[in-house]
Coordinates of C-alpha atoms in Angstrom, one line a residue:
M185 CA 97.5 84.7 -39.5
Q186 CA 95.8 81.4 -38.9
D187 CA 96.3 80.5 -42.5
S188 CA 100.0 81.3 -42.5
F189 CA 100.4 79.1 -39.4
A190 CA 98.8 76.2 -41.1
E191 CA 100.9 76.8 -44.2
G192 CA 104.1 77.1 -42.2
A193 CA 103.4 73.9 -40.4
A194 CA 103.3 72.1 -43.8
Y195 CA 105.9 74.0 -45.8
G196 CA 107.1 76.7 -43.4
P197 CA 110.1 78.7 -44.8
Q198 CA 113.4 78.7 -43.0
P199 CA 112.6 81.2 -40.1
P200 CA 114.8 84.1 -39.3
S201 CA 117.5 83.6 -36.7
G202 CA 115.9 82.9 -33.2
R203 CA 112.3 82.9 -34.6
F204 CA 110.2 80.1 -36.1
Y205 CA 106.6 81.4 -35.9
D206 CA 105.2 84.8 -35.5
N207 CA 104.1 85.8 -32.0
Q208 CA 100.5 84.6 -32.4
A209 CA 101.5 81.1 -33.7
E210 CA 104.2 80.8 -31.1
S211 CA 101.7 81.7 -28.4
L212 CA 99.3 79.0 -29.7
V213 CA 101.9 76.3 -29.7
A214 CA 103.3 77.3 -26.3
G215 CA 99.9 77.0 -24.7
A216 CA 99.1 73.6 -26.3
P217 CA 98.2 71.0 -23.6
F218 CA 100.3 68.4 -25.3
P219 CA 104.1 68.2 -25.9
I220 CA 105.4 69.9 -29.1
G221 CA 109.0 70.2 -30.3
V222 CA 110.7 71.3 -33.5
Y223 CA 114.1 69.9 -34.5
V224 CA 116.0 71.2 -37.5
G225 CA 118.8 69.9 -39.7
R226 CA 120.0 66.3 -39.9
D227 CA 121.7 66.6 -36.5
M228 CA 118.2 67.5 -35.1
R229 CA 119.0 70.6 -33.2
I230 CA 116.2 71.9 -31.0
Q231 CA 114.8 75.1 -32.4
Y232 CA 111.5 75.3 -30.5
V233 CA 109.8 73.5 -27.6
N234 CA 106.8 74.2 -25.5
Q235 CA 106.5 73.9 -21.7
S236 CA 104.6 70.5 -22.0
I237 CA 107.5 68.8 -23.7
L238 CA 110.0 70.4 -21.3
D239 CA 108.0 68.9 -18.4
V240 CA 108.1 65.5 -20.0
W241 CA 111.8 65.7 -20.5
G242 CA 112.4 67.2 -17.1
K243 CA 114.5 69.9 -18.6
G244 CA 114.8 73.7 -18.2
N245 CA 114.5 76.4 -20.9
D246 CA 118.2 76.2 -22.0
V247 CA 117.6 73.5 -24.5
I248 CA 117.3 75.6 -27.7
G249 CA 120.2 75.0 -30.1
K250 CA 121.2 71.7 -28.5
R251 CA 121.2 68.4 -30.4
Y252 CA 118.3 66.1 -29.6
A253 CA 120.7 63.2 -29.1
D254 CA 122.9 65.2 -26.7
L255 CA 119.9 66.4 -24.7
L256 CA 118.4 62.8 -24.3
P257 CA 121.3 60.4 -24.5
E258 CA 119.2 57.7 -22.7
L259 CA 117.3 57.1 -25.9
V260 CA 120.4 55.9 -27.8
D261 CA 119.3 52.2 -28.0
T262 CA 115.5 52.9 -28.5
G263 CA 115.5 53.4 -32.2
I264 CA 114.1 57.0 -31.8
Y265 CA 117.1 58.6 -33.4
D266 CA 116.7 56.4 -36.4
Q267 CA 113.0 57.2 -36.7
L268 CA 113.8 61.0 -36.7
D269 CA 116.5 60.5 -39.4
K270 CA 114.2 58.4 -41.6
V271 CA 111.5 61.0 -41.4
F272 CA 114.0 63.8 -42.3
T273 CA 115.4 61.7 -45.2
T274 CA 112.2 60.3 -46.7
G275 CA 109.5 62.8 -45.7
I276 CA 107.3 59.9 -44.5
P277 CA 105.7 60.7 -41.1
F278 CA 106.2 58.2 -38.2
H279 CA 103.5 57.5 -35.7
A280 CA 103.8 55.3 -32.5
R281 CA 101.1 54.2 -30.2
N282 CA 101.4 53.1 -26.5
Q283 CA 105.2 53.2 -26.8
R284 CA 107.4 52.9 -23.8
V285 CA 110.1 55.5 -23.5
D286 CA 112.5 55.5 -20.6
L287 CA 113.6 59.1 -19.6
V288 CA 116.0 60.4 -16.9
K289 CA 114.2 62.7 -14.6
E290 CA 115.8 64.0 -11.4
G291 CA 118.7 61.6 -12.1
V292 CA 116.5 58.5 -12.2
L293 CA 115.7 56.5 -15.3
Q294 CA 111.9 56.2 -15.3
P295 CA 109.4 54.5 -17.7
Y296 CA 106.8 56.5 -19.5
Y297 CA 104.3 55.7 -22.2
F298 CA 103.4 57.9 -25.2
N299 CA 101.5 58.2 -28.4
Y300 CA 103.9 60.3 -30.5
S301 CA 104.4 61.4 -34.1
F302 CA 107.4 62.7 -36.1
T303 CA 106.2 64.9 -39.0
P304 CA 108.6 66.4 -41.7
L305 CA 108.8 70.2 -42.0
Y306 CA 109.2 71.8 -45.5
D307 CA 110.6 75.2 -46.6
A308 CA 109.1 77.4 -49.3
A309 CA 111.1 75.4 -51.9
G310 CA 109.6 72.1 -50.8
N311 CA 112.8 70.9 -49.1
I312 CA 112.7 69.2 -45.7
Y313 CA 114.5 71.3 -43.1
G314 CA 113.3 69.7 -39.9
V315 CA 110.9 67.5 -38.0
M316 CA 108.1 68.4 -35.7
N317 CA 107.5 66.1 -32.7
T318 CA 104.1 65.9 -31.1
A319 CA 103.1 63.6 -28.3
A320 CA 100.5 62.6 -25.8
D321 CA 101.7 61.3 -22.4
I322 CA 99.5 58.2 -21.6
T323 CA 101.6 56.9 -18.7
D324 CA 98.7 57.2 -16.2
L325 CA 96.3 55.6 -18.7
H326 CA 98.7 52.8 -19.4
I327 CA 99.3 52.1 -15.8
A328 CA 95.5 52.1 -15.1
K329 CA 95.0 49.8 -18.1
S330 CA 97.8 47.5 -16.9
R331 CA 96.3 47.3 -13.5
I332 CA 92.9 46.4 -14.9
E333 CA 94.5 43.8 -17.1
Q334 CA 96.5 42.4 -14.2
S335 CA 93.4 42.4 -12.0
E336 CA 91.5 40.6 -14.8
Q337 CA 94.4 38.1 -15.2
N338 CA 94.6 37.6 -11.4
F339 CA 90.8 36.9 -11.4
R340 CA 91.2 34.5 -14.3
N341 CA 94.1 32.7 -12.6
M342 CA 92.0 32.5 -9.4
I343 CA 89.2 30.8 -11.4
L344 CA 91.7 28.4 -13.0
Q345 CA 93.3 27.5 -9.7
A346 CA 90.2 27.5 -7.6
P347 CA 89.5 24.3 -5.5
V348 CA 85.9 24.3 -6.8
A349 CA 84.5 24.2 -10.4
M350 CA 84.1 27.7 -11.9
C351 CA 83.4 29.1 -15.3
I352 CA 82.4 32.5 -16.9
L353 CA 79.5 32.5 -19.4
L354 CA 79.2 35.8 -21.4
G355 CA 76.2 37.4 -23.0
P356 CA 72.6 36.2 -23.3
Q357 CA 73.7 33.0 -25.1
H358 CA 76.0 32.2 -22.1
V359 CA 79.1 31.7 -24.2
V360 CA 81.8 29.9 -22.3
E361 CA 84.6 32.5 -21.9
M362 CA 86.7 30.3 -19.6
A363 CA 86.3 27.2 -17.4
N364 CA 88.7 25.6 -15.0
A365 CA 89.7 21.9 -15.0
L366 CA 87.2 20.9 -12.3
M367 CA 84.3 22.4 -14.3
L368 CA 85.4 20.6 -17.4
K369 CA 85.6 17.4 -15.3
I370 CA 82.0 17.9 -14.2
W371 CA 80.9 18.5 -17.8
G372 CA 82.8 15.4 -19.0
K373 CA 83.6 17.1 -22.3
P374 CA 86.9 18.0 -24.0
V375 CA 87.8 21.6 -23.8
E376 CA 87.6 22.3 -27.5
S377 CA 83.9 21.2 -27.6
V378 CA 82.7 23.7 -25.1
M379 CA 85.1 26.7 -25.0
H380 CA 84.0 29.9 -26.7
R381 CA 80.6 28.3 -27.5
P382 CA 77.1 28.9 -26.1
I383 CA 76.9 26.6 -23.1
F384 CA 73.9 24.6 -24.3
D385 CA 75.6 24.1 -27.7
G386 CA 78.6 22.6 -25.9
L387 CA 76.4 20.7 -23.4
P388 CA 73.3 19.8 -25.4
D389 CA 72.6 17.1 -22.8
A390 CA 72.1 19.7 -20.1
R391 CA 69.1 21.3 -22.0
N392 CA 65.5 21.2 -20.7
Q393 CA 66.4 20.6 -17.1
G394 CA 65.5 24.1 -16.0
L395 CA 69.0 25.6 -16.2
E396 CA 68.2 27.8 -19.2
A397 CA 65.6 29.8 -17.2
V398 CA 67.9 30.0 -14.2
M399 CA 70.8 31.5 -16.2
A400 CA 68.5 33.9 -18.0
E401 CA 67.1 35.2 -14.8
V402 CA 70.5 35.7 -13.3
Y403 CA 71.7 37.5 -16.5
H404 CA 68.7 39.8 -16.9
T405 CA 67.9 40.5 -13.2
G406 CA 71.3 40.3 -11.5
K407 CA 69.8 38.0 -8.8
T408 CA 72.0 35.3 -7.4
F409 CA 70.7 31.7 -7.7
T410 CA 71.8 28.8 -5.4
A411 CA 71.0 25.1 -5.4
S412 CA 72.0 22.2 -3.2
E413 CA 72.4 18.6 -4.4
R414 CA 70.6 19.4 -7.7
P415 CA 70.8 16.5 -10.1
V416 CA 71.9 17.3 -13.6
H417 CA 71.7 14.6 -16.3
L418 CA 74.8 14.7 -18.6
I419 CA 76.6 12.5 -21.1
R420 CA 80.0 12.2 -19.6
E421 CA 82.8 10.4 -21.3
G422 CA 80.2 9.1 -23.8
K423 CA 78.0 7.6 -21.0
P424 CA 74.7 8.8 -19.4
D425 CA 75.4 10.0 -15.9
V426 CA 73.7 12.0 -13.1
V427 CA 75.8 14.6 -11.4
Y428 CA 74.6 16.1 -8.1
Q429 CA 75.9 19.6 -7.6
N430 CA 75.8 22.4 -5.0
F431 CA 76.1 25.5 -7.2
V432 CA 75.8 29.3 -7.3
Y433 CA 75.1 31.4 -10.3
E434 CA 76.3 35.0 -9.8
P435 CA 76.0 37.9 -12.2
Y436 CA 79.4 38.7 -13.8
R437 CA 79.8 42.5 -14.0
D438 CA 82.2 45.0 -15.5
S439 CA 83.9 47.8 -13.5
D440 CA 80.8 50.0 -14.0
G441 CA 78.5 47.4 -12.7
H442 CA 76.9 46.3 -16.0
I443 CA 76.1 42.6 -16.3
L444 CA 78.3 40.9 -18.8
G445 CA 77.4 37.3 -18.1
V446 CA 77.1 34.7 -15.4
L447 CA 79.8 33.4 -13.1
A448 CA 79.0 29.8 -12.2
I449 CA 80.5 28.1 -9.1
S450 CA 79.8 24.4 -8.6
I451 CA 80.8 21.5 -6.3
D452 CA 80.3 17.9 -7.3
V453 CA 78.6 16.2 -4.3
T454 CA 77.6 13.1 -6.2
P455 CA 79.7 10.7 -3.9
Q456 CA 78.2 12.2 -0.8
V457 CA 74.6 12.1 -2.1
L458 CA 75.0 8.5 -3.3
A459 CA 76.5 7.5 0.0
R460 CA 73.6 9.2 1.9
Q461 CA 71.1 7.5 -0.4
R462 CA 72.7 4.1 0.3
I463 CA 72.5 4.8 4.0
E464 CA 68.8 5.9 3.7
Q465 CA 68.1 2.7 1.8
M466 CA 69.8 0.7 4.4
V467 CA 67.8 2.5 7.1
E468 CA 64.6 1.8 5.2
D469 CA 65.6 -1.8 4.8
R470 CA 66.5 -2.0 8.5
T471 CA 63.3 -0.3 9.4
A472 CA 61.4 -2.9 7.4
D473 CA 63.4 -5.6 9.2
L474 CA 62.6 -4.0 12.5
A475 CA 58.9 -3.8 11.7
A476 CA 59.0 -7.5 10.9
V477 CA 60.9 -8.2 14.1
N478 CA 58.4 -6.1 16.1
K479 CA 55.6 -8.0 14.5
E480 CA 57.3 -11.3 15.5
L481 CA 57.8 -9.9 18.9
Q482 CA 54.1 -9.0 19.2
R483 CA 53.3 -12.6 18.2
S484 CA 55.8 -13.8 20.8
N485 CA 54.3 -11.5 23.4
S486 CA 50.9 -12.9 22.5
D487 CA 52.2 -16.4 22.9
L488 CA 53.8 -15.4 26.2
A489 CA 50.5 -13.9 27.4
Q490 CA 48.8 -17.1 26.4
F491 CA 51.4 -19.1 28.2
A492 CA 50.9 -16.9 31.3
H493 CA 47.2 -17.7 31.1
I494 CA 48.0 -21.4 30.9
A495 CA 50.5 -21.1 33.7
S496 CA 48.1 -19.2 36.0
H497 CA 45.2 -21.6 35.4
D498 CA 45.9 -24.9 33.7
L499 CA 49.4 -25.5 35.3
Q500 CA 48.7 -24.3 38.8
E501 CA 45.6 -26.3 39.2
P502 CA 47.2 -29.8 38.6
L503 CA 50.2 -28.7 40.7
R504 CA 47.8 -27.8 43.5
K505 CA 46.2 -31.3 43.3
I506 CA 49.6 -33.0 43.1
S507 CA 50.6 -31.1 46.3
I508 CA 47.4 -32.1 48.1
Y509 CA 47.6 -35.7 47.1
A510 CA 51.3 -35.8 48.0
D511 CA 50.4 -34.5 51.5
R512 CA 47.7 -37.2 51.9
L513 CA 50.1 -39.9 50.6
E514 CA 52.8 -38.7 52.9
Q515 CA 50.4 -38.9 55.9
V516 CA 49.4 -42.5 54.9
T517 CA 53.0 -43.7 54.1
A518 CA 55.0 -41.6 56.6
P519 CA 55.2 -44.4 59.3
K520 CA 56.6 -46.8 56.8
Q521 CA 59.1 -44.4 55.0
T522 CA 62.0 -42.5 56.4
G523 CA 64.9 -40.4 55.0
D524 CA 65.5 -41.0 51.3
T525 CA 62.7 -43.5 51.0
N526 CA 60.0 -40.8 51.8
Y527 CA 59.0 -40.3 48.2
A528 CA 55.8 -38.7 49.0
A529 CA 57.7 -35.8 50.8
K530 CA 59.9 -35.5 47.7
I531 CA 56.9 -35.2 45.4
R532 CA 55.4 -32.5 47.6
R533 CA 58.7 -30.5 47.7
S534 CA 59.1 -30.8 43.9
S535 CA 55.5 -29.7 43.4
D536 CA 56.0 -26.7 45.7
R537 CA 59.2 -25.7 43.8
M538 CA 57.3 -26.1 40.5
N539 CA 54.4 -23.9 41.9
T540 CA 56.9 -21.2 43.0
L541 CA 58.6 -21.3 39.6
V542 CA 55.3 -21.0 37.8
R543 CA 54.3 -18.0 39.9
D544 CA 57.6 -16.3 39.4
L545 CA 57.6 -16.9 35.7
L546 CA 54.0 -15.7 35.5
A547 CA 55.0 -12.5 37.3
Y548 CA 58.0 -11.9 34.9
A549 CA 55.8 -12.6 31.9
E550 CA 53.1 -10.2 33.0
L551 CA 55.8 -7.6 33.7
S552 CA 57.3 -8.0 30.2
S553 CA 54.1 -8.0 28.2
Q554 CA 52.1 -5.2 29.9
P555 CA 52.9 -1.5 30.0
L556 CA 53.5 0.2 33.3
Q557 CA 50.2 1.1 34.9
K558 CA 48.9 2.9 38.0
I559 CA 51.8 5.2 38.7
E560 CA 51.3 7.0 42.1
R561 CA 53.3 8.6 44.9
I562 CA 54.9 5.7 46.8
D563 CA 56.7 6.0 50.1
L564 CA 59.6 3.5 50.0
N565 CA 59.7 3.5 53.8
K566 CA 56.2 1.9 53.9
V567 CA 57.2 -0.5 51.1
I568 CA 60.2 -1.8 53.1
H569 CA 58.1 -2.0 56.3
E570 CA 55.5 -4.2 54.5
A571 CA 58.3 -6.3 53.0
M572 CA 59.8 -6.9 56.4
E573 CA 56.3 -7.9 57.7
D574 CA 56.1 -10.5 55.0
F575 CA 59.4 -12.0 56.1
E576 CA 58.8 -11.5 59.8
L577 CA 59.1 -15.3 60.6
L578 CA 62.3 -15.7 58.6
I579 CA 63.8 -12.5 60.1
E580 CA 63.0 -13.9 63.6
E581 CA 64.3 -17.3 62.8
K582 CA 67.7 -16.0 61.6
K583 CA 67.7 -13.1 64.2
A584 CA 68.6 -10.8 61.3
L585 CA 69.5 -7.2 62.0
I586 CA 68.0 -4.8 59.5
R587 CA 68.7 -1.0 59.5
V588 CA 66.6 1.3 57.4
S589 CA 67.4 5.0 56.9
A590 CA 65.0 7.6 55.6
L591 CA 63.9 6.6 52.1
P592 CA 62.4 8.9 49.4
I593 CA 58.9 9.1 48.0
V594 CA 58.9 8.1 44.3
N595 CA 56.4 8.0 41.4
A596 CA 56.0 4.3 40.8
N597 CA 53.7 1.3 40.8
G598 CA 53.3 0.2 44.4
L599 CA 52.9 -3.5 43.7
Q600 CA 56.1 -3.6 41.6
M601 CA 58.0 -1.6 44.2
M602 CA 57.0 -4.4 46.7
Q603 CA 58.2 -7.0 44.2
L604 CA 61.5 -5.2 43.7
F605 CA 62.5 -4.6 47.3
G606 CA 60.8 -7.8 48.5
N607 CA 63.1 -9.8 46.3
L608 CA 66.2 -7.8 47.4
L609 CA 65.3 -8.4 51.0
S610 CA 64.6 -12.1 50.4
N611 CA 68.0 -12.5 48.7
A612 CA 69.8 -10.8 51.6
L613 CA 68.1 -13.1 54.1
K614 CA 68.6 -16.2 51.9
Y615 CA 72.3 -16.0 51.0
N616 CA 73.7 -15.4 54.5
K617 CA 76.8 -17.1 55.9
P618 CA 76.2 -20.1 58.1
G619 CA 76.5 -19.3 61.8
V620 CA 76.6 -15.5 61.1
V621 CA 73.8 -13.2 62.0
P622 CA 72.5 -11.5 58.8
E623 CA 73.0 -7.8 58.8
I624 CA 71.2 -5.8 56.2
S625 CA 71.2 -2.0 55.6
I626 CA 68.9 -0.1 53.3
E627 CA 69.7 3.6 52.8
A628 CA 69.2 6.4 50.3
A629 CA 71.6 9.0 48.8
P630 CA 70.5 12.5 47.9
P631 CA 69.1 12.9 44.3
Q632 CA 71.8 13.2 41.7
S633 CA 72.2 13.4 37.9
K634 CA 73.0 10.3 35.9
P635 CA 75.8 8.5 37.8
E636 CA 79.1 7.9 36.0
G637 CA 79.1 4.6 34.1
Q638 CA 75.3 4.3 34.0
G639 CA 74.9 4.5 30.3
K640 CA 71.3 3.4 30.2
L641 CA 70.1 6.4 32.3
D642 CA 69.0 9.8 30.9
P643 CA 71.7 12.4 31.5
E644 CA 69.0 15.1 31.6
R645 CA 67.2 13.6 34.7
M646 CA 67.8 13.4 38.4
Y647 CA 67.8 10.0 40.2
H648 CA 67.2 8.6 43.7
T649 CA 69.8 6.1 44.7
I650 CA 68.7 3.3 47.1
I651 CA 71.4 1.0 48.4
V652 CA 70.7 -2.5 49.8
R653 CA 73.8 -4.0 51.4
D654 CA 74.2 -7.3 53.3
N655 CA 77.0 -9.3 54.9
G656 CA 76.2 -12.6 53.2
I657 CA 78.3 -15.0 51.1
G658 CA 78.6 -12.6 48.2
F659 CA 79.7 -13.6 44.7
N660 CA 82.5 -13.0 42.2
A661 CA 82.7 -9.5 40.6
A662 CA 82.7 -11.1 37.2
D663 CA 79.1 -12.3 37.9
A664 CA 77.8 -8.8 38.7
D665 CA 75.9 -8.5 35.5
K666 CA 75.0 -12.2 35.1
V667 CA 73.0 -12.3 38.3
F668 CA 70.2 -10.3 36.6
D669 CA 69.9 -12.9 33.8
I670 CA 66.7 -14.9 34.0
F671 CA 67.2 -18.4 35.4
Y672 CA 70.9 -17.7 36.1
R673 CA 71.9 -19.3 39.4
L674 CA 75.2 -19.1 41.3
H675 CA 74.4 -22.0 43.5
S676 CA 72.7 -25.4 43.2
K677 CA 69.1 -25.9 44.3
S678 CA 70.3 -28.1 47.1
E679 CA 72.3 -25.3 48.6
Y680 CA 69.9 -22.4 48.2
H681 CA 66.3 -22.7 47.0
G682 CA 65.0 -20.3 44.4
T683 CA 64.0 -20.1 40.7
G684 CA 66.7 -17.7 39.3
I685 CA 64.0 -15.2 38.4
G686 CA 63.9 -12.8 41.3
L687 CA 66.8 -10.5 40.4
S688 CA 65.7 -10.5 36.7
L689 CA 62.3 -9.3 37.9
C690 CA 64.1 -6.5 39.9
K691 CA 66.0 -5.4 36.8
K692 CA 62.9 -5.4 34.7
I693 CA 60.9 -3.3 37.2
A694 CA 63.7 -0.7 37.7
Q695 CA 64.1 -0.3 33.9
Q696 CA 60.3 -0.1 33.3
H697 CA 60.3 2.9 35.8
G698 CA 63.1 4.6 33.8
G699 CA 65.8 3.6 36.2
D700 CA 68.2 0.7 36.7
I701 CA 69.8 -1.6 39.2
V702 CA 73.5 -2.7 39.5
A703 CA 75.3 -5.2 41.8
S704 CA 78.7 -5.3 43.3
S705 CA 80.3 -8.0 45.5
K706 CA 83.2 -10.1 46.5
P707 CA 83.1 -13.7 47.7
Q708 CA 82.4 -13.9 51.5
E709 CA 82.2 -10.1 51.7
G710 CA 78.5 -9.5 51.2
A711 CA 76.7 -8.0 48.3
T712 CA 75.5 -4.5 47.4
F713 CA 72.5 -3.8 45.2
T714 CA 72.1 -0.1 44.0
V715 CA 68.7 0.9 42.7
F716 CA 68.3 4.1 40.6
L717 CA 64.8 5.5 40.3
P718 CA 63.9 8.8 38.6
A719 CA 63.5 11.7 41.1

């Protein structure tokens, strides 16, 4: 029976009415898992179909005897009718692969994809009496393939449009499958010289820089490799160049996870690296300049220390003698000289001022050239009390009123604290208004963090604030910073004696202790000096 089925399929005689195969053959065809249909005559009337093809068509069992064209009118413009007629006429089978066929199912025209064949059927006399249609519905496979292709295309579009340089290198030879414009720009090569070639054939200048081993490891082990600011020497646009790159080499895998190649992602950071190198060179140059300046400063400090030695010994000794001889000369000539003609008195006063200037300058020089030493717990209340004792005669002479509130204990050098607050007290007594009793207040505020506007102070530290306020002649607000400049004077020597060093010394002492001092005032409204010392 199997042999007669095979023979019937090739030459099968015209079957009796209503039958085409015997029961066994019919059962075999009916149970086939793929669509089968038999159409007879030139008008292609349906003589036999199995359930699979009925499911594809979306039709019931009442199709036998109907014309193929009447049953599936939606195929009129697809060329399928012509294919059937040509097979019937010529006896040449027709095969289609991955062919789209739109069929109406449940009233809706829907696309399907088939591999199908039209095979001629012969009777015992060798005449064609019909066509057998076999098919395989590959719609799901086609859709899956289309999705994969679309996904692959999307991935490739993503690479081409990526804002960073990207390329795909396939196989152990790292053949350039694709590269976007940014990667081609980094390479500095025309697309035809690198595309679809092993990367080191297209970029021979990139060889022997360690990249071969890196790519091989990624390809064979699947381990990602990253690098930052790695220099790569290339010939770009015909010229030797160094390109600094941040790059990642990732294994490029198929849907099953097998490694196909290497996905390279790179960012050209050459401008940033060169800019940083220029900055580093500038810093190095400035550091060298600073070292030279420091060396010069050390020499200057050495000269200053030498000057301080001269000032403390060689200058003060002749000044002392000038003062002594001026006193003796004044005693001898005093009866004969009066007023402006008392030159001996003028010599003595000038020598006294010079001696004071030398002492103040010596104190400033020593403060600038020596590090802060002998830090201990200093009670500022005792410091102010001792300073007031030093100026006791002047305070009594001017009948000055001095109010001192509770002051803090600080870590400081005791002698320098005496110099700082002694100078502030001296200034307050010196620059008083004529005929007005001097009033001086010295008070402290609770410790606080860096006060607003005090940029030189450490924001992480707490500070004591000591305020020295007087009712003297004051000064313009514009001079609030200048009063701390060495030798800066707001008044002539004939009005108020002094060297112009005292407040500079106060500033230096406060800053050496990690603090600062600021001034505020208005003419004829007194002056306020605020001292900040670390708590």
